[in-house]
DNA sequence: CCCTGATTCGC
DNA sequence: GCGAATCAGG
């Protein structure tokens, strides 16, 4: 794979959204997180929101004197939204919109798991599930990885929402318990005729 | 151990 | 320019 214009766009977008290099790499496919990071740096958009923590470790800068700071002609971006701090209008709804700019990017992968619909699951499995969810690591979407259970718990529209996050079954997107309820053989969900209208 | 990004350097 | 290897850190 090569860095086509589109792929670079996706890269920029996702990086700007705070996606990790590995996630971006998976999304793009055909590249590793190293490739992504490398590209990010080459594009000059390394730090996204001030993170000097792991930025400077070894200062390879001989560091002498810099009389004339040859700064590049920084292109100004159209970002004139400084947020009104006063009380201009009585907005009754604070509206928690951390990430509203959901651009219509064409993300193919990332098959999110289905919501636990009203299925007929064995009592055992359900009981076990309840226990498992108590032990859930309550990961956020961004904390999910290849090896964390991606089973959603709670209502995405509220604060009460997170992902299981327990260790995945090899090759599965969920932990053992959630794999059990996610991939049910049709046999256990038949009798739908009880209310055969 | 899992993960993160940063840097180096041969290609 | 690219990205694997490596590094440094959480």
CSV table of C-alpha atoms (C1' of nucleotides) in Angstrom, one decimal:
chain,number,residue,atom,x,y,z
A,1,UNK,CA,0.0,0.0,0.0
A,2,UNK,CA,1.1,3.5,-0.6
A,3,UNK,CA,0.1,6.9,0.8
A,4,UNK,CA,-2.5,7.9,-1.7
A,5,UNK,CA,-4.2,11.2,-1.3
A,6,UNK,CA,-7.3,9.6,0.1
A,7,UNK,CA,-5.4,7.6,2.6
A,8,UNK,CA,-3.5,10.6,3.8
A,9,UNK,CA,-6.8,12.4,4.2
A,10,UNK,CA,-8.1,9.6,6.4
A,11,UNK,CA,-4.9,9.6,8.3
A,12,UNK,CA,-5.1,13.3,8.9
A,13,UNK,CA,-8.7,13.0,9.9
A,14,UNK,CA,-8.3,10.2,12.3
A,15,UNK,CA,-5.2,11.6,13.8
A,16,UNK,CA,-7.0,14.9,14.4
A,17,UNK,CA,-9.7,13.0,16.1
A,18,UNK,CA,-7.3,11.6,18.5
A,19,UNK,CA,-7.2,8.1,17.1
A,20,UNK,CA,-4.1,6.1,18.0
A,21,UNK,CA,-1.6,5.2,15.4
A,22,UNK,CA,-2.4,1.5,15.7
A,23,UNK,CA,-6.1,2.1,15.3
A,24,UNK,CA,-5.5,4.2,12.2
A,25,UNK,CA,-3.2,1.6,10.8
A,26,UNK,CA,-5.8,-1.1,11.2
A,27,UNK,CA,-8.4,1.2,9.7
A,28,UNK,CA,-6.3,1.9,6.7
A,29,UNK,CA,-5.0,-1.5,6.3
A,30,UNK,CA,-1.7,-2.5,4.7
A,31,UNK,CA,0.3,-0.4,7.0
A,32,UNK,CA,1.6,-0.7,10.5
A,33,UNK,CA,1.3,1.8,13.3
A,34,UNK,CA,5.0,2.6,12.7
A,35,UNK,CA,4.2,3.6,9.2
A,36,UNK,CA,1.3,5.7,10.4
A,37,UNK,CA,3.5,7.4,13.0
A,38,UNK,CA,6.2,7.9,10.5
A,39,UNK,CA,3.8,9.5,8.0
A,40,UNK,CA,2.3,11.7,10.7
A,41,UNK,CA,5.7,13.1,11.5
A,42,UNK,CA,6.6,13.6,7.9
A,43,UNK,CA,3.4,15.4,7.4
A,44,UNK,CA,4.4,17.6,10.3
A,45,UNK,CA,1.3,17.0,12.4
A,46,UNK,CA,3.0,15.1,15.2
A,47,UNK,CA,1.5,16.6,18.3
A,48,UNK,CA,-2.2,17.0,18.2
A,49,UNK,CA,-3.2,18.6,21.5
A,50,UNK,CA,-0.1,19.5,23.4
A,51,UNK,CA,1.5,16.4,24.8
A,52,UNK,CA,5.1,17.2,25.8
A,53,UNK,CA,5.1,14.2,28.0
A,54,UNK,CA,6.6,11.7,25.8
A,55,UNK,CA,7.6,14.2,23.1
A,56,UNK,CA,11.1,15.2,24.2
A,57,UNK,CA,13.2,12.6,25.7
A,58,UNK,CA,16.6,13.1,24.3
A,59,UNK,CA,17.4,16.6,23.2
A,60,UNK,CA,19.5,15.9,20.2
A,61,UNK,CA,19.6,19.6,19.7
A,62,UNK,CA,23.1,20.8,20.1
A,63,UNK,CA,21.4,24.0,21.0
A,64,UNK,CA,23.4,27.1,20.3
A,65,UNK,CA,22.1,30.5,19.7
A,66,UNK,CA,19.2,31.3,17.6
A,67,UNK,CA,19.2,35.0,16.8
A,68,UNK,CA,16.9,34.9,13.8
A,69,UNK,CA,14.1,32.4,14.4
A,70,UNK,CA,13.5,31.1,10.9
A,71,UNK,CA,9.9,30.1,11.6
A,72,UNK,CA,8.0,28.8,8.7
A,73,UNK,CA,5.1,30.9,7.4
A,74,UNK,CA,2.5,29.2,9.5
A,75,UNK,CA,-0.7,29.0,7.5
A,76,UNK,CA,-3.6,30.2,9.6
A,77,UNK,CA,-6.5,27.9,9.8
A,78,UNK,CA,-10.1,29.0,9.9
A,79,UNK,CA,-10.9,28.4,13.5
A,80,UNK,CA,-12.6,31.4,14.8
A,81,UNK,CA,-14.7,29.7,17.5
A,82,UNK,CA,-13.4,31.0,20.8
A,83,UNK,CA,-16.5,30.0,22.6
A,84,UNK,CA,-18.5,32.7,24.3
A,85,UNK,CA,-17.6,32.8,28.0
A,86,UNK,CA,-20.2,35.2,29.2
A,87,UNK,CA,-23.9,34.5,29.5
A,88,UNK,CA,-25.2,35.7,26.2
A,89,UNK,CA,-28.2,33.4,26.0
A,90,UNK,CA,-30.0,31.2,28.4
A,91,UNK,CA,-29.1,27.9,26.9
A,92,UNK,CA,-31.1,25.4,28.9
A,93,UNK,CA,-29.3,22.5,27.5
A,94,UNK,CA,-25.5,22.3,27.9
A,95,UNK,CA,-25.5,19.7,25.3
A,96,UNK,CA,-22.5,17.5,25.8
A,97,UNK,CA,-21.0,17.2,22.4
A,98,UNK,CA,-17.5,16.2,22.7
A,99,UNK,CA,-17.2,14.8,19.3
A,100,UNK,CA,-20.0,16.1,17.1
A,101,UNK,CA,-18.0,16.4,13.9
A,102,UNK,CA,-18.7,12.9,12.7
A,103,UNK,CA,-17.6,13.3,9.2
A,104,UNK,CA,-18.8,10.9,6.6
A,105,UNK,CA,-15.5,9.1,6.3
A,106,UNK,CA,-15.7,5.9,4.6
A,107,UNK,CA,-14.6,3.5,7.3
A,108,UNK,CA,-15.0,0.0,6.1
A,109,UNK,CA,-13.8,-2.1,9.0
A,110,UNK,CA,-14.6,-1.8,12.7
A,111,UNK,CA,-17.6,-4.1,12.8
A,112,UNK,CA,-19.2,-3.1,16.1
A,113,UNK,CA,-21.0,-5.8,18.0
A,114,UNK,CA,-24.7,-5.9,18.0
A,115,UNK,CA,-26.5,-4.6,21.0
A,116,UNK,CA,-27.6,-7.4,23.2
A,117,UNK,CA,-31.0,-7.8,21.8
A,118,UNK,CA,-33.9,-9.5,23.5
A,119,UNK,CA,-32.7,-13.0,22.7
A,120,UNK,CA,-33.4,-16.2,24.5
A,121,UNK,CA,-30.2,-16.9,26.2
A,122,UNK,CA,-29.7,-19.7,28.6
A,123,UNK,CA,-30.2,-18.6,32.2
A,124,UNK,CA,-26.7,-19.7,32.9
A,125,UNK,CA,-25.2,-17.5,30.3
A,126,UNK,CA,-27.2,-14.6,31.5
A,127,UNK,CA,-26.2,-15.1,35.0
A,128,UNK,CA,-22.6,-15.4,34.0
A,129,UNK,CA,-23.0,-12.3,31.9
A,130,UNK,CA,-24.2,-10.3,34.9
A,131,UNK,CA,-21.1,-11.4,36.7
A,132,UNK,CA,-18.8,-10.7,33.9
A,133,UNK,CA,-20.2,-7.2,33.4
A,134,UNK,CA,-19.5,-6.5,37.0
A,135,UNK,CA,-15.9,-7.2,36.3
A,136,UNK,CA,-15.9,-5.3,33.1
A,137,UNK,CA,-13.0,-3.0,32.7
A,138,UNK,CA,-15.4,-0.3,31.5
A,139,UNK,CA,-13.2,0.8,28.7
A,140,UNK,CA,-14.0,3.6,26.4
A,141,UNK,CA,-14.2,3.2,22.7
A,142,UNK,CA,-10.7,4.5,22.3
A,143,UNK,CA,-9.3,2.1,24.8
A,144,UNK,CA,-10.4,-0.9,22.9
A,145,UNK,CA,-7.8,-2.9,21.2
A,146,UNK,CA,-7.5,-6.1,19.2
A,147,UNK,CA,-7.5,-8.1,22.4
A,148,UNK,CA,-10.1,-6.4,24.5
A,149,UNK,CA,-13.7,-7.5,24.5
A,150,UNK,CA,-15.8,-5.1,22.5
A,151,UNK,CA,-19.1,-5.9,24.0
A,152,UNK,CA,-21.0,-2.7,24.7
A,153,UNK,CA,-22.6,-2.3,28.1
A,154,UNK,CA,-25.1,0.3,29.0
A,155,UNK,CA,-26.8,3.1,26.9
A,156,UNK,CA,-24.6,4.9,24.5
A,157,UNK,CA,-26.7,7.9,24.9
A,158,UNK,CA,-25.8,8.3,28.6
A,159,UNK,CA,-22.7,8.3,30.7
A,160,UNK,CA,-23.6,4.8,31.7
A,161,UNK,CA,-21.8,3.3,28.7
A,162,UNK,CA,-18.6,1.5,28.3
A,163,UNK,CA,-17.2,-1.6,26.8
A,164,UNK,CA,-16.5,-4.9,28.5
A,165,UNK,CA,-12.8,-4.7,27.8
A,166,UNK,CA,-12.0,-8.1,29.3
A,167,UNK,CA,-9.4,-10.2,27.4
A,168,UNK,CA,-10.7,-11.4,24.1
A,169,UNK,CA,-11.0,-15.0,23.0
A,170,UNK,CA,-8.4,-15.7,20.4
A,171,UNK,CA,-9.7,-14.6,17.1
A,172,UNK,CA,-12.9,-13.3,18.6
A,173,UNK,CA,-13.9,-9.7,19.3
A,174,UNK,CA,-15.4,-10.6,22.6
A,175,UNK,CA,-14.4,-12.2,25.9
A,176,UNK,CA,-15.4,-15.7,26.5
A,177,UNK,CA,-18.7,-14.9,28.1
A,178,UNK,CA,-19.7,-12.4,25.5
A,179,UNK,CA,-18.6,-14.7,22.7
A,180,UNK,CA,-21.0,-17.2,24.1
A,181,UNK,CA,-24.0,-15.0,23.8
A,182,UNK,CA,-22.8,-13.3,20.6
A,183,UNK,CA,-22.4,-16.3,18.5
A,184,UNK,CA,-25.3,-18.4,19.3
A,185,UNK,CA,-26.2,-21.4,17.2
A,186,UNK,CA,-29.6,-20.9,15.8
A,187,UNK,CA,-30.7,-24.0,17.7
A,188,UNK,CA,-31.0,-22.1,20.9
A,189,UNK,CA,-33.1,-19.2,19.6
A,190,UNK,CA,-35.7,-21.0,17.7
A,191,UNK,CA,-39.1,-21.3,19.3
A,192,UNK,CA,-40.5,-18.1,18.1
A,193,UNK,CA,-43.8,-19.6,17.5
A,194,UNK,CA,-45.1,-19.4,21.1
A,195,UNK,CA,-47.0,-16.3,20.0
A,196,UNK,CA,-47.6,-17.5,16.5
A,197,UNK,CA,-50.2,-14.8,16.1
B,1,DC,C1',2.4,-7.6,29.5
B,2,DC,C1',-0.4,-4.6,27.3
B,3,DC,C1',-0.2,-0.2,25.1
B,4,DT,C1',1.3,4.7,23.4
B,5,DG,C1',4.1,8.0,20.2
B,6,DA,C1',9.1,9.4,18.8
B,7,DT,C1',13.3,8.7,16.6
B,8,DT,C1',16.7,6.6,13.7
B,9,DC,C1',18.4,5.0,9.6
B,10,DG,C1',18.8,1.7,5.7
B,11,DC,C1',16.2,1.2,1.8
C,1,DG,C1',9.5,9.2,1.1
C,2,DC,C1',8.9,5.1,3.5
C,3,DG,C1',8.6,2.1,7.5
C,4,DA,C1',11.0,-1.6,10.6
C,5,DA,C1',13.6,-1.4,14.5
C,6,DT,C1',14.3,0.7,18.3
C,7,DC,C1',13.6,3.7,22.1
C,8,DA,C1',11.1,5.8,26.0
C,9,DG,C1',7.3,6.0,28.5
C,10,DG,C1',2.3,4.9,30.7
